PDB file of C-alpha atoms in Angstrom:
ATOM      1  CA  UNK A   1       0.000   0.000   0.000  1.00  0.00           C
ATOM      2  CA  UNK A   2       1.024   3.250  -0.780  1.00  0.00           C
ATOM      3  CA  UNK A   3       1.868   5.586   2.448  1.00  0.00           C
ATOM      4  CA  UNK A   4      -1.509   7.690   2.402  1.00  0.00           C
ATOM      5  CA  UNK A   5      -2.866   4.674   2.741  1.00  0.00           C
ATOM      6  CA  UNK A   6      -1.265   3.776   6.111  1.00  0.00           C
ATOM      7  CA  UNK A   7      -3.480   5.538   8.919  1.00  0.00           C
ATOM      8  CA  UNK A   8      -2.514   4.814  12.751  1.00  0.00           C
ATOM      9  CA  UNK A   9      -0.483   1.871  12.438  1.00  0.00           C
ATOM     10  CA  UNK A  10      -3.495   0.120   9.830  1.00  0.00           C
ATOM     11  CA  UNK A  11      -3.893  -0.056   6.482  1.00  0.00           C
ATOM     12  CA  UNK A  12      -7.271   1.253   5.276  1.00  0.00           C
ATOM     13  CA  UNK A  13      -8.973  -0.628   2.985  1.00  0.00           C
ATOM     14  CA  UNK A  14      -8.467  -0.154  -1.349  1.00  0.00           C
ATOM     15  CA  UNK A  15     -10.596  -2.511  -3.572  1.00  0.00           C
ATOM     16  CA  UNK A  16      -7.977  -1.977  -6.249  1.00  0.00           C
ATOM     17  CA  UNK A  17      -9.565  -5.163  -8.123  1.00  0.00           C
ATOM     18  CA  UNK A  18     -12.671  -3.406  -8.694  1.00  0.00           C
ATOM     19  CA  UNK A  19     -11.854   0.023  -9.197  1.00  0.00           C
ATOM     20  CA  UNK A  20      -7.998   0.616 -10.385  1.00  0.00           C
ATOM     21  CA  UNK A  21      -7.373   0.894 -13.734  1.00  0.00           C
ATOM     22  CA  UNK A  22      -3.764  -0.735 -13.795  1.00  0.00           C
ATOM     23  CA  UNK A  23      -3.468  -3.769 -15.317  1.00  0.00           C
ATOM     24  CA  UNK A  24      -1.027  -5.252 -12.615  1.00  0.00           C
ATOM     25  CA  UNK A  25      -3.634  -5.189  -9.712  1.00  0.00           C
ATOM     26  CA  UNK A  26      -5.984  -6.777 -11.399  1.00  0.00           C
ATOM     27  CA  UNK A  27      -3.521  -9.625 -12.569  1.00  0.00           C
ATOM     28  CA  UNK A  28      -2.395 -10.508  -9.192  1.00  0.00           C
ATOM     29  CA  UNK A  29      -5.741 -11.154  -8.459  1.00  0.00           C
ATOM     30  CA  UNK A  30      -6.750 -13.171 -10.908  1.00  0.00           C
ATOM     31  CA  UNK A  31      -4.131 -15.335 -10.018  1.00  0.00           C
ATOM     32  CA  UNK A  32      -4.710 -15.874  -6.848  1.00  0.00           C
ATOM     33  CA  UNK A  33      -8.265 -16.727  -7.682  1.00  0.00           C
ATOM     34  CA  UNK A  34      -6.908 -19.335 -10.110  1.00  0.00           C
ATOM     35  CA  UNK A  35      -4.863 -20.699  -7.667  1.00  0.00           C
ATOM     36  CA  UNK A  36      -7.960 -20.843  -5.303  1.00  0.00           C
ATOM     37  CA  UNK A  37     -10.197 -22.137  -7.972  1.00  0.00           C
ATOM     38  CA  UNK A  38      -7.693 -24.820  -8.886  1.00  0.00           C
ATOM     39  CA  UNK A  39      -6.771 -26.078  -5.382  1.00  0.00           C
ATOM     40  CA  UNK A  40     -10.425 -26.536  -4.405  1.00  0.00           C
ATOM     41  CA  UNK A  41     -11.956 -29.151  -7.120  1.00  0.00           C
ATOM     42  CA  UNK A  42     -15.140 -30.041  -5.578  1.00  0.00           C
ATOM     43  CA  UNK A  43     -18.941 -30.607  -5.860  1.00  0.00           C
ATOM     44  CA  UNK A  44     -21.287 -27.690  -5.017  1.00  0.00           C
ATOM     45  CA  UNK A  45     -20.370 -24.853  -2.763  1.00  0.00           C
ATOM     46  CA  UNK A  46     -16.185 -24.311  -1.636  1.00  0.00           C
ATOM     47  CA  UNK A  47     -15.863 -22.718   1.330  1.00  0.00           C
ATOM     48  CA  UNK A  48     -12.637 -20.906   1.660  1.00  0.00           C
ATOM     49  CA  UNK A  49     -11.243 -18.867   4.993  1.00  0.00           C
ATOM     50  CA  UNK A  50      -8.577 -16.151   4.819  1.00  0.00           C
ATOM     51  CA  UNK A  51      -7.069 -15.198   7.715  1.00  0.00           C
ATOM     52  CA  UNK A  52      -3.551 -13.881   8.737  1.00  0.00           C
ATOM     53  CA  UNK A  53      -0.950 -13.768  12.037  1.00  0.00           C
ATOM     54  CA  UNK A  54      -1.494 -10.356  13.232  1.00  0.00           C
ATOM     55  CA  UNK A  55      -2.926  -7.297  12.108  1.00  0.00           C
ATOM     56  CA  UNK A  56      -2.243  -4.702   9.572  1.00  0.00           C
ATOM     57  CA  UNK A  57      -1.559  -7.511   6.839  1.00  0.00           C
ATOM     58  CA  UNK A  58      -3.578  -6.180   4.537  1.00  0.00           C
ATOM     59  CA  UNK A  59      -5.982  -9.584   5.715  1.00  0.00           C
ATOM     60  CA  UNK A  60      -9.497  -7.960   4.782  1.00  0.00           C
ATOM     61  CA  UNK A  61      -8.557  -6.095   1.652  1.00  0.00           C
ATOM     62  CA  UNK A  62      -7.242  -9.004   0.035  1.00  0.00           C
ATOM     63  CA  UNK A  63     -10.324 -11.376   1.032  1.00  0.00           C
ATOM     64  CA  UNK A  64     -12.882  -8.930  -0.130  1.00  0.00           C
ATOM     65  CA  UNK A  65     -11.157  -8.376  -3.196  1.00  0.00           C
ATOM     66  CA  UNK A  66     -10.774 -12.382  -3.996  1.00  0.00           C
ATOM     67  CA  UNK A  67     -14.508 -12.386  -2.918  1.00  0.00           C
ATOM     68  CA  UNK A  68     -15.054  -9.814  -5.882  1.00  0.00           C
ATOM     69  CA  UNK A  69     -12.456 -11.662  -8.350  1.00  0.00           C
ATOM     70  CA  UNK A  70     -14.041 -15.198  -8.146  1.00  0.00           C
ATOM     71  CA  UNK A  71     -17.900 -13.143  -8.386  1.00  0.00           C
ATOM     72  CA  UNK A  72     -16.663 -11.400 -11.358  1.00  0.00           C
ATOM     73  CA  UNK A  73     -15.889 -14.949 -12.785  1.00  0.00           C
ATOM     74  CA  UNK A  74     -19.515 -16.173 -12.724  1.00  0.00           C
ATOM     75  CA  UNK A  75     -19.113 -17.499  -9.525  1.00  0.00           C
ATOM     76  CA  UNK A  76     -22.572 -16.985  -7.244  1.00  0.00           C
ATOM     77  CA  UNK A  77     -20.356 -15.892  -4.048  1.00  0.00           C
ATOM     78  CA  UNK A  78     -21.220 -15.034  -0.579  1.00  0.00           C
ATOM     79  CA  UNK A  79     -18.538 -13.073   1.753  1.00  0.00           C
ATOM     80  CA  UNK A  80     -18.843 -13.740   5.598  1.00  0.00           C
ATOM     81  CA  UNK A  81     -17.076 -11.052   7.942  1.00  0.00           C
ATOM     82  CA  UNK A  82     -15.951 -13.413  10.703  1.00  0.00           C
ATOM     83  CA  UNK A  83     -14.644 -10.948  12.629  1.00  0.00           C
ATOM     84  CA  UNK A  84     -17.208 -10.413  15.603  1.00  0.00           C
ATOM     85  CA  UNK A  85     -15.023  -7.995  17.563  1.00  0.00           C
ATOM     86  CA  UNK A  86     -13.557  -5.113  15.117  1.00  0.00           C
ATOM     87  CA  UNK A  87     -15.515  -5.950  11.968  1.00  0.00           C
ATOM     88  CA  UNK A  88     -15.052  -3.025   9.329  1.00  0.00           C
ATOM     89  CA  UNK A  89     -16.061  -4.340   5.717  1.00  0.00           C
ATOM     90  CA  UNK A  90     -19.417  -3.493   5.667  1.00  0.00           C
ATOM     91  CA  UNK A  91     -17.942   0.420   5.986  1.00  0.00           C
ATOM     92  CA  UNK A  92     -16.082  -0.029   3.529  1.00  0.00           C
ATOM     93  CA  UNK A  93     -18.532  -1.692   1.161  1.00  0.00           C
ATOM     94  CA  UNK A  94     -21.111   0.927   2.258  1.00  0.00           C
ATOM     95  CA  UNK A  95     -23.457  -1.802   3.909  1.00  0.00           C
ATOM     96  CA  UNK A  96     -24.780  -2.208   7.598  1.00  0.00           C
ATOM     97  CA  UNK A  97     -23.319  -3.927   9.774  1.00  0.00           C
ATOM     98  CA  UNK A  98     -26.339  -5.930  11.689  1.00  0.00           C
ATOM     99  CA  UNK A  99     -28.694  -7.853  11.405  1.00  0.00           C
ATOM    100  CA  UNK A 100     -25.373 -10.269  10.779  1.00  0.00           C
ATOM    101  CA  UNK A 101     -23.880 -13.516  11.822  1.00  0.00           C
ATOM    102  CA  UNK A 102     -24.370 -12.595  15.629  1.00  0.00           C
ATOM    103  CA  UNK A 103     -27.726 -11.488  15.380  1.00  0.00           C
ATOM    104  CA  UNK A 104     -28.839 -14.801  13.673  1.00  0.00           C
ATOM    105  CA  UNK A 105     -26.800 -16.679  16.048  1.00  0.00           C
ATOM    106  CA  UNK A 106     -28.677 -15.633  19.188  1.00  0.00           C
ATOM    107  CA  UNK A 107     -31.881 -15.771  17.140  1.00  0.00           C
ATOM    108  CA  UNK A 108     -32.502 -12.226  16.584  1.00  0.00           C
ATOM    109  CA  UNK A 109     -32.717 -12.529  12.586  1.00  0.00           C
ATOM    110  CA  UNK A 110     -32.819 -14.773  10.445  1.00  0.00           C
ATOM    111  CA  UNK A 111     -30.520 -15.414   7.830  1.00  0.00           C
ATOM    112  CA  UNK A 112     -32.423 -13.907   4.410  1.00  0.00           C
ATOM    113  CA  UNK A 113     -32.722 -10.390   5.742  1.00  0.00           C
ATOM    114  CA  UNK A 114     -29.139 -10.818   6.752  1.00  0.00           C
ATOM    115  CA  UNK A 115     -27.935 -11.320   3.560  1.00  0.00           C
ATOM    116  CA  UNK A 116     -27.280  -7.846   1.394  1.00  0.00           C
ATOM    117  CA  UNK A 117     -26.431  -7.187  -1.984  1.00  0.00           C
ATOM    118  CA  UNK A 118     -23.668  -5.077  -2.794  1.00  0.00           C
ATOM    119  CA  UNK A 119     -22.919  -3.355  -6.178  1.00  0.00           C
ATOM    120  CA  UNK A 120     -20.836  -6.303  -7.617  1.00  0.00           C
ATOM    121  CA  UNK A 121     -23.007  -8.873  -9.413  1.00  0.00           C
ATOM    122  CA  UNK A 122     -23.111 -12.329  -8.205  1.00  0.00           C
ATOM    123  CA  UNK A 123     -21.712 -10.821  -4.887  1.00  0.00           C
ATOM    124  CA  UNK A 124     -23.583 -10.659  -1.494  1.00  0.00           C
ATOM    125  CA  UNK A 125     -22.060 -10.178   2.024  1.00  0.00           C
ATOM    126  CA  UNK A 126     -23.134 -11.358   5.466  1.00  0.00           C
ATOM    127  CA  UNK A 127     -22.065  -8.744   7.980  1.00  0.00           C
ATOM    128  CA  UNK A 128     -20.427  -9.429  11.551  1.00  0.00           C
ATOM    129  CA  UNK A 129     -23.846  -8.597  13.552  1.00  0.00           C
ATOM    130  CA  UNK A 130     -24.431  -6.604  16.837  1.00  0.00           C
ATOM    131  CA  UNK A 131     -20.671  -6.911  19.271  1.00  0.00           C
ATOM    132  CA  UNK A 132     -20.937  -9.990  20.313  1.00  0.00           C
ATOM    133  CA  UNK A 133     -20.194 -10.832  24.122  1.00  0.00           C
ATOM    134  CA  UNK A 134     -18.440 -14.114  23.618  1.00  0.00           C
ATOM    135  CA  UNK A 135     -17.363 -14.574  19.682  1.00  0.00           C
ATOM    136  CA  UNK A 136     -15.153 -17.094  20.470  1.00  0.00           C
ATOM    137  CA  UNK A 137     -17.862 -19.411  21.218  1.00  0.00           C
ATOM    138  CA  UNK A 138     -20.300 -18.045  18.826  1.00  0.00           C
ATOM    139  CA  UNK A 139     -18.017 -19.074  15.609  1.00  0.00           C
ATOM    140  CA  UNK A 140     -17.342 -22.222  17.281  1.00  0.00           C
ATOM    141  CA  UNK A 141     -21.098 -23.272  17.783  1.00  0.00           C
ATOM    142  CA  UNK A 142     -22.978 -25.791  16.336  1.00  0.00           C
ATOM    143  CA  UNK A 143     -25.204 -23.528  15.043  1.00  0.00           C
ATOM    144  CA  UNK A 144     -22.319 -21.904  13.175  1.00  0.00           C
ATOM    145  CA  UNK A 145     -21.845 -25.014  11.921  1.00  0.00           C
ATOM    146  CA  UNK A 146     -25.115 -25.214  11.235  1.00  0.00           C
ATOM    147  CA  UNK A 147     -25.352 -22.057   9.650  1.00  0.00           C
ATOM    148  CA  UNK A 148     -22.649 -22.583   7.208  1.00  0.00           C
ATOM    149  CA  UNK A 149     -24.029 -25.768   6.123  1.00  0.00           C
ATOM    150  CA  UNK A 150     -27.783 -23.976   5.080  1.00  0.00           C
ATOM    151  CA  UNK A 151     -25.979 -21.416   3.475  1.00  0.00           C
ATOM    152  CA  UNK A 152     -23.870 -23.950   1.091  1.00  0.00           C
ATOM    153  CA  UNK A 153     -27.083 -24.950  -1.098  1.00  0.00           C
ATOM    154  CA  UNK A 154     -26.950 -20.872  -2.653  1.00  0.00           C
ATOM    155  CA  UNK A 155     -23.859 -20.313  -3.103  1.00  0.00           C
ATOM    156  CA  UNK A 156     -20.706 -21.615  -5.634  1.00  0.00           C
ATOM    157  CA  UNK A 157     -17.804 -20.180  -2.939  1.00  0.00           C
ATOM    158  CA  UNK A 158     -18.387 -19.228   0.825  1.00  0.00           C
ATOM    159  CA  UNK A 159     -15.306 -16.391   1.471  1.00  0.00           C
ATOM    160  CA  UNK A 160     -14.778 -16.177   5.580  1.00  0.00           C
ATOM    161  CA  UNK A 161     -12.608 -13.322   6.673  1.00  0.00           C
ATOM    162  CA  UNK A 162     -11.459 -14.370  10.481  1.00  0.00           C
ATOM    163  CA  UNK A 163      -9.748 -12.336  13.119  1.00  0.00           C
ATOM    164  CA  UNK A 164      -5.749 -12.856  13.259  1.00  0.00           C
ATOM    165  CA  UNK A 165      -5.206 -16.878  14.039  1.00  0.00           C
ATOM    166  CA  UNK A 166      -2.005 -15.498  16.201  1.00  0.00           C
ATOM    167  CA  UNK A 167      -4.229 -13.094  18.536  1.00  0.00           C
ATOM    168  CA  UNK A 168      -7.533 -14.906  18.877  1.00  0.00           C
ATOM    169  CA  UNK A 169      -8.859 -18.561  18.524  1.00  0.00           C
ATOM    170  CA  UNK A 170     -12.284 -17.041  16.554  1.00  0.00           C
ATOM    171  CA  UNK A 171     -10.416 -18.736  12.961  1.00  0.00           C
ATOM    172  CA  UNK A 172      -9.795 -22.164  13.956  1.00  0.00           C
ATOM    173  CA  UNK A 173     -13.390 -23.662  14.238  1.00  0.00           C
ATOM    174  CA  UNK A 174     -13.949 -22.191  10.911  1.00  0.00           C
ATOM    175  CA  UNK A 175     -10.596 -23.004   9.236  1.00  0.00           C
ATOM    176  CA  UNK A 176     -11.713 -26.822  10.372  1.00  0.00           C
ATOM    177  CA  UNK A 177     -15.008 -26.241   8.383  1.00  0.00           C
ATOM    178  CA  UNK A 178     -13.143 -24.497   5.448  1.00  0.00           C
ATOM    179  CA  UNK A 179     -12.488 -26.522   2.387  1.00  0.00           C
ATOM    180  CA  UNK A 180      -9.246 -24.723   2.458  1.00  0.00           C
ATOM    181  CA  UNK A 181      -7.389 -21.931   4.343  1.00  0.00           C
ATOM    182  CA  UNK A 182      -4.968 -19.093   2.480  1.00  0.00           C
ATOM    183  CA  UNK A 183      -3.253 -16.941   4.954  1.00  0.00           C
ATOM    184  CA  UNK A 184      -2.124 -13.365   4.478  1.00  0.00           C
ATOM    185  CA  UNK A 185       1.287 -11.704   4.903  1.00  0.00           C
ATOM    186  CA  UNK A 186       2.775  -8.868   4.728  1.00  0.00           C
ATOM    187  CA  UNK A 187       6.082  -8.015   3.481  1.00  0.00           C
ATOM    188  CA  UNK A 188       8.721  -6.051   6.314  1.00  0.00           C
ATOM    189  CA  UNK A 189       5.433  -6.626   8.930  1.00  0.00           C
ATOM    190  CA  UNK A 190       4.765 -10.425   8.861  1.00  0.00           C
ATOM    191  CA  UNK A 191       8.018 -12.426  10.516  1.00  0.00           C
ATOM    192  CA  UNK A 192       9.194 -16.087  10.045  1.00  0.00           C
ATOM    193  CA  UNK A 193       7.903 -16.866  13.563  1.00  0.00           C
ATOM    194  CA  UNK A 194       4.897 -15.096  13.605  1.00  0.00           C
ATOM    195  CA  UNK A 195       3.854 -17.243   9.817  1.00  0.00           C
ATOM    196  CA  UNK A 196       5.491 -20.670  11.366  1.00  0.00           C
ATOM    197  CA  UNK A 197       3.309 -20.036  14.326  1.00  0.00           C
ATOM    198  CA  UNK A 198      -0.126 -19.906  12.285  1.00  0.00           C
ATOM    199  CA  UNK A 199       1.084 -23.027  10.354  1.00  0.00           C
ATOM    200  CA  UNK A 200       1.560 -25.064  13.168  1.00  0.00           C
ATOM    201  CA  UNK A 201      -1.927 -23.875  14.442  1.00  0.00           C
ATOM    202  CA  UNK A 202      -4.029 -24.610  11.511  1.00  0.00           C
ATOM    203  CA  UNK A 203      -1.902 -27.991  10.851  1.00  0.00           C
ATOM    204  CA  UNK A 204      -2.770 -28.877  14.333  1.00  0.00           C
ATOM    205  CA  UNK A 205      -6.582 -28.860  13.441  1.00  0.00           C
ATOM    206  CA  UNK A 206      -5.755 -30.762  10.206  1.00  0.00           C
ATOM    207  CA  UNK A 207      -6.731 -27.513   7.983  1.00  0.00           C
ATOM    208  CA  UNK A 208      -6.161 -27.467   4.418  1.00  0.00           C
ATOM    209  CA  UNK A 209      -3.750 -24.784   3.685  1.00  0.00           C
ATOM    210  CA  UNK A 210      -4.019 -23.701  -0.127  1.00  0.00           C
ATOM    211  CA  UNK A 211      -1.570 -21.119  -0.060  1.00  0.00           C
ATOM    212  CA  UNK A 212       0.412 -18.066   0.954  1.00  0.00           C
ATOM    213  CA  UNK A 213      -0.099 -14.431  -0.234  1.00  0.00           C
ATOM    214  CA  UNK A 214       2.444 -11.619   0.132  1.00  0.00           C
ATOM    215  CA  UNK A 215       1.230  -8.672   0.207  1.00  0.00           C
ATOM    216  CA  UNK A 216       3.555  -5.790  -0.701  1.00  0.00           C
ATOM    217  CA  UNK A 217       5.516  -7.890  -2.530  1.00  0.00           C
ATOM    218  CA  UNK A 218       8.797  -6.512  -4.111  1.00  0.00           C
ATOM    219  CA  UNK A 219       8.699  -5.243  -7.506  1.00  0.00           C
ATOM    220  CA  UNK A 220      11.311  -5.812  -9.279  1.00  0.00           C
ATOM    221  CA  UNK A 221      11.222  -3.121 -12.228  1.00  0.00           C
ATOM    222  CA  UNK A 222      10.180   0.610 -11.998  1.00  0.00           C
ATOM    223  CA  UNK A 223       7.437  -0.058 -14.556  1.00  0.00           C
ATOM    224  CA  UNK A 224       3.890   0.108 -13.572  1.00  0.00           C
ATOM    225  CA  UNK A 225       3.253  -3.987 -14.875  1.00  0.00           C
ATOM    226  CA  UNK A 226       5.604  -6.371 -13.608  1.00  0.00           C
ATOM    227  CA  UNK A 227       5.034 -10.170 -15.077  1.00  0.00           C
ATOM    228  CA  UNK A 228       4.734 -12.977 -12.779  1.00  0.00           C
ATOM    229  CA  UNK A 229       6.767 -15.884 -11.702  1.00  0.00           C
ATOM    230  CA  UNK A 230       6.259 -19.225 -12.360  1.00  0.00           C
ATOM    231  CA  UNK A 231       7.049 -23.065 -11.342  1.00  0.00           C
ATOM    232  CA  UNK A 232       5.500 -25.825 -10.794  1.00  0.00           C
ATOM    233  CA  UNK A 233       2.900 -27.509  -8.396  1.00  0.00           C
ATOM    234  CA  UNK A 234       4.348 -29.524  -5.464  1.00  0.00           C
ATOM    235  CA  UNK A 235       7.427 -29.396  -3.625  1.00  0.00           C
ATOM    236  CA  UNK A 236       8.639 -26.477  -6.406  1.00  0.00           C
ATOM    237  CA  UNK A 237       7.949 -22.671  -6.108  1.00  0.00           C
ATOM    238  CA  UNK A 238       4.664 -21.768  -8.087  1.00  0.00           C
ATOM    239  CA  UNK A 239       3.648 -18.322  -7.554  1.00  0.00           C
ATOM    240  CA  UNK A 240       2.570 -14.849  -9.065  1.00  0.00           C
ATOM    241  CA  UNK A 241       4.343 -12.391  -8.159  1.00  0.00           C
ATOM    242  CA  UNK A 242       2.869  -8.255  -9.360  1.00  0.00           C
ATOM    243  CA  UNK A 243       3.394  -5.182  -8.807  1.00  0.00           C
ATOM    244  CA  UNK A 244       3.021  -1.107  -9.608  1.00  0.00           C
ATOM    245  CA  UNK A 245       3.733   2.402  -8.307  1.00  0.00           C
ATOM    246  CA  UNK A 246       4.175   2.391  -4.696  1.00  0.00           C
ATOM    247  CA  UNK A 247       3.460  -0.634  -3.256  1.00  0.00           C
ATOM    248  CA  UNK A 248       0.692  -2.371  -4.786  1.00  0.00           C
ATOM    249  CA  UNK A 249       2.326  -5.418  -4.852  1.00  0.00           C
ATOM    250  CA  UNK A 250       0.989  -9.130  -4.392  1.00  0.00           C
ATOM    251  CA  UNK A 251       2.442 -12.605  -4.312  1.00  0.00           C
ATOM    252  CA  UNK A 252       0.672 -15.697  -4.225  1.00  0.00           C
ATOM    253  CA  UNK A 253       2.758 -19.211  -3.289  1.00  0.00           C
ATOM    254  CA  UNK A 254       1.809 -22.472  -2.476  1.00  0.00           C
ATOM    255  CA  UNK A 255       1.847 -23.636   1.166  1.00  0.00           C
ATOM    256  CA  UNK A 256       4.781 -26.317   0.350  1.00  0.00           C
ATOM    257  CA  UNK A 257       7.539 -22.776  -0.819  1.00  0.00           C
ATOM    258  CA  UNK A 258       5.951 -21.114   2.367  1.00  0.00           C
ATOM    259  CA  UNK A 259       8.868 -21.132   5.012  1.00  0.00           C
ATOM    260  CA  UNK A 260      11.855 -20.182   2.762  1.00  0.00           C
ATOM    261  CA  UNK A 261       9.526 -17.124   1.902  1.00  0.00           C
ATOM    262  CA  UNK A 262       8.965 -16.553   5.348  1.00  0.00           C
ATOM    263  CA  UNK A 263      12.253 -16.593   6.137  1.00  0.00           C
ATOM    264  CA  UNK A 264      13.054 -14.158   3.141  1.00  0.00           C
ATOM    265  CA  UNK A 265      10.322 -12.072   4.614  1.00  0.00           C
ATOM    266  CA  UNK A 266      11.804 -11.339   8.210  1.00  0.00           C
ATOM    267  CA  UNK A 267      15.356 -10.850   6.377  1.00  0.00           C
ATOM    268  CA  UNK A 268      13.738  -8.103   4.545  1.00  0.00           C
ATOM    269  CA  UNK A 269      12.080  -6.851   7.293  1.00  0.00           C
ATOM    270  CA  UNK A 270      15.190  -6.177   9.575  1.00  0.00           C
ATOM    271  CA  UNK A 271      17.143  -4.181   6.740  1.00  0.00           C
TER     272      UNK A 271
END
């Protein structure tokens, strides 16, 4: 992100998919929402979390704009803000915040005048809800559970944003649900120990973790498109890497490359 951008230690939020007119933005995306849509080959609805170690990673930016990306490919999708205790996409997508998934959780909606619109097509959001008391215990429910399963039947993806898995526990009852979980970075904020510590935690719950995406990746021309890097799948680096002006940069890899980048990550971050 580029430094007006930054305000009080967070980054505010820029749909740059939907609205930027340079072409490298819009790449980046697209390739991470190949590599979503080819990682998850299954039957009926996928249900995908994003989440990320700490804050300021740039964690609900990129999952809104992935929610808009796969929508914008036909895809019927339906974007869930997970995060019960400082939810803030439905300012930025201009939308109320309640009734949401707290207020149908202790029964005070239900879940179809919940549901809102926004101004992408094929895209529709389910807000956080009222505060919630106890979200902890909420997101790990059975009804939850219960609630994600009704909610399958409509929709082609299911995009969860979660609170940080490093700070709170809200993510890992969902990641468990998830058919897969991509985590967020960022580059000079997210370090080696902070990443290996939300891998251990979503391999302890057997998650499915699809992938890694840098955010603020390093570009490595002045020009405003830089082209992408590629591999192959498995134990080999396969990745996108794009970037423009100052700081609009994303990288996508697969879990397997994860810890060298991590590593390369905190090196960048102490120079």
């Amino acid at each position: 992100m580029s430094e007006e951008r930054r305000t009080s230690g967070r980054v505010a939020f820029d749909y740059t998919y939907s609205n930027s007119e340079l072409f490298g933005v819009q790449e980046a995306y697209k390739a991470i929402r190949t590599n979503i849509i080819l990682s998850v080959i299954k039957d009926g609805c996928k249900k995908i979390v994003i989440t990320s170690p700490l804050q300021a990673e740039g964690k609900s930016t990129t999952s809104v704009n992935i929610a808009i990306s796969l929508a914008q490919a036909f895809n019927k999708v339906l974007f869930i803000d997970c995060d019960l205790r400082l939810s803030k996409v439905h300012k930025a997508l201009g939308i109320a915040r309640d009734p949401g998934v707290s207020n149908i959780l202790s029964g005070l909606a239900s879940v179809d005048e919940s549901i809102q619109a926004t101004k992408f097509e094929n895209l529709f959001v389910l807000p956080a809800g009222i505060t919630a008391p106890n979200p902890s215990e909420m997101l790990a429910s059975s009804k939850m559970q219960e609630l994600i399963i009704s909610l399958e039947k409509n929709f082609d993806y299911i995009i969860m944003d979660t609170p940080p898995i490093n700070i709170v526990s809200d993510a890992l009852p969902l990641a468990r649900l998830a058919d897969g979980v991509a985590i967020v970075v960022r580059r000079k904020v997210t370090t080696h120990t902070e990443l290996e510590k939300t891998i251990k935690s979503l391999q302890f719950i057997n998650a499915k973790i699809l992938g890694i995406i840098l955010n603020d990746a390093l570009e490595e021309t002045g020009k405003r498109y830089k082209g992408g890097r590629y591999g192959k799948y498995g134990k080999n680096k396969y990745g996108y890497g794009y970037g423009y002006g100052q700081g609009y940069n994303y990288s996508y890899s697969s879990y397997s490359s994860s810890a060298k980048d991590s590593k390369d990550m905190e090196q960048e971050k102490k120079k």
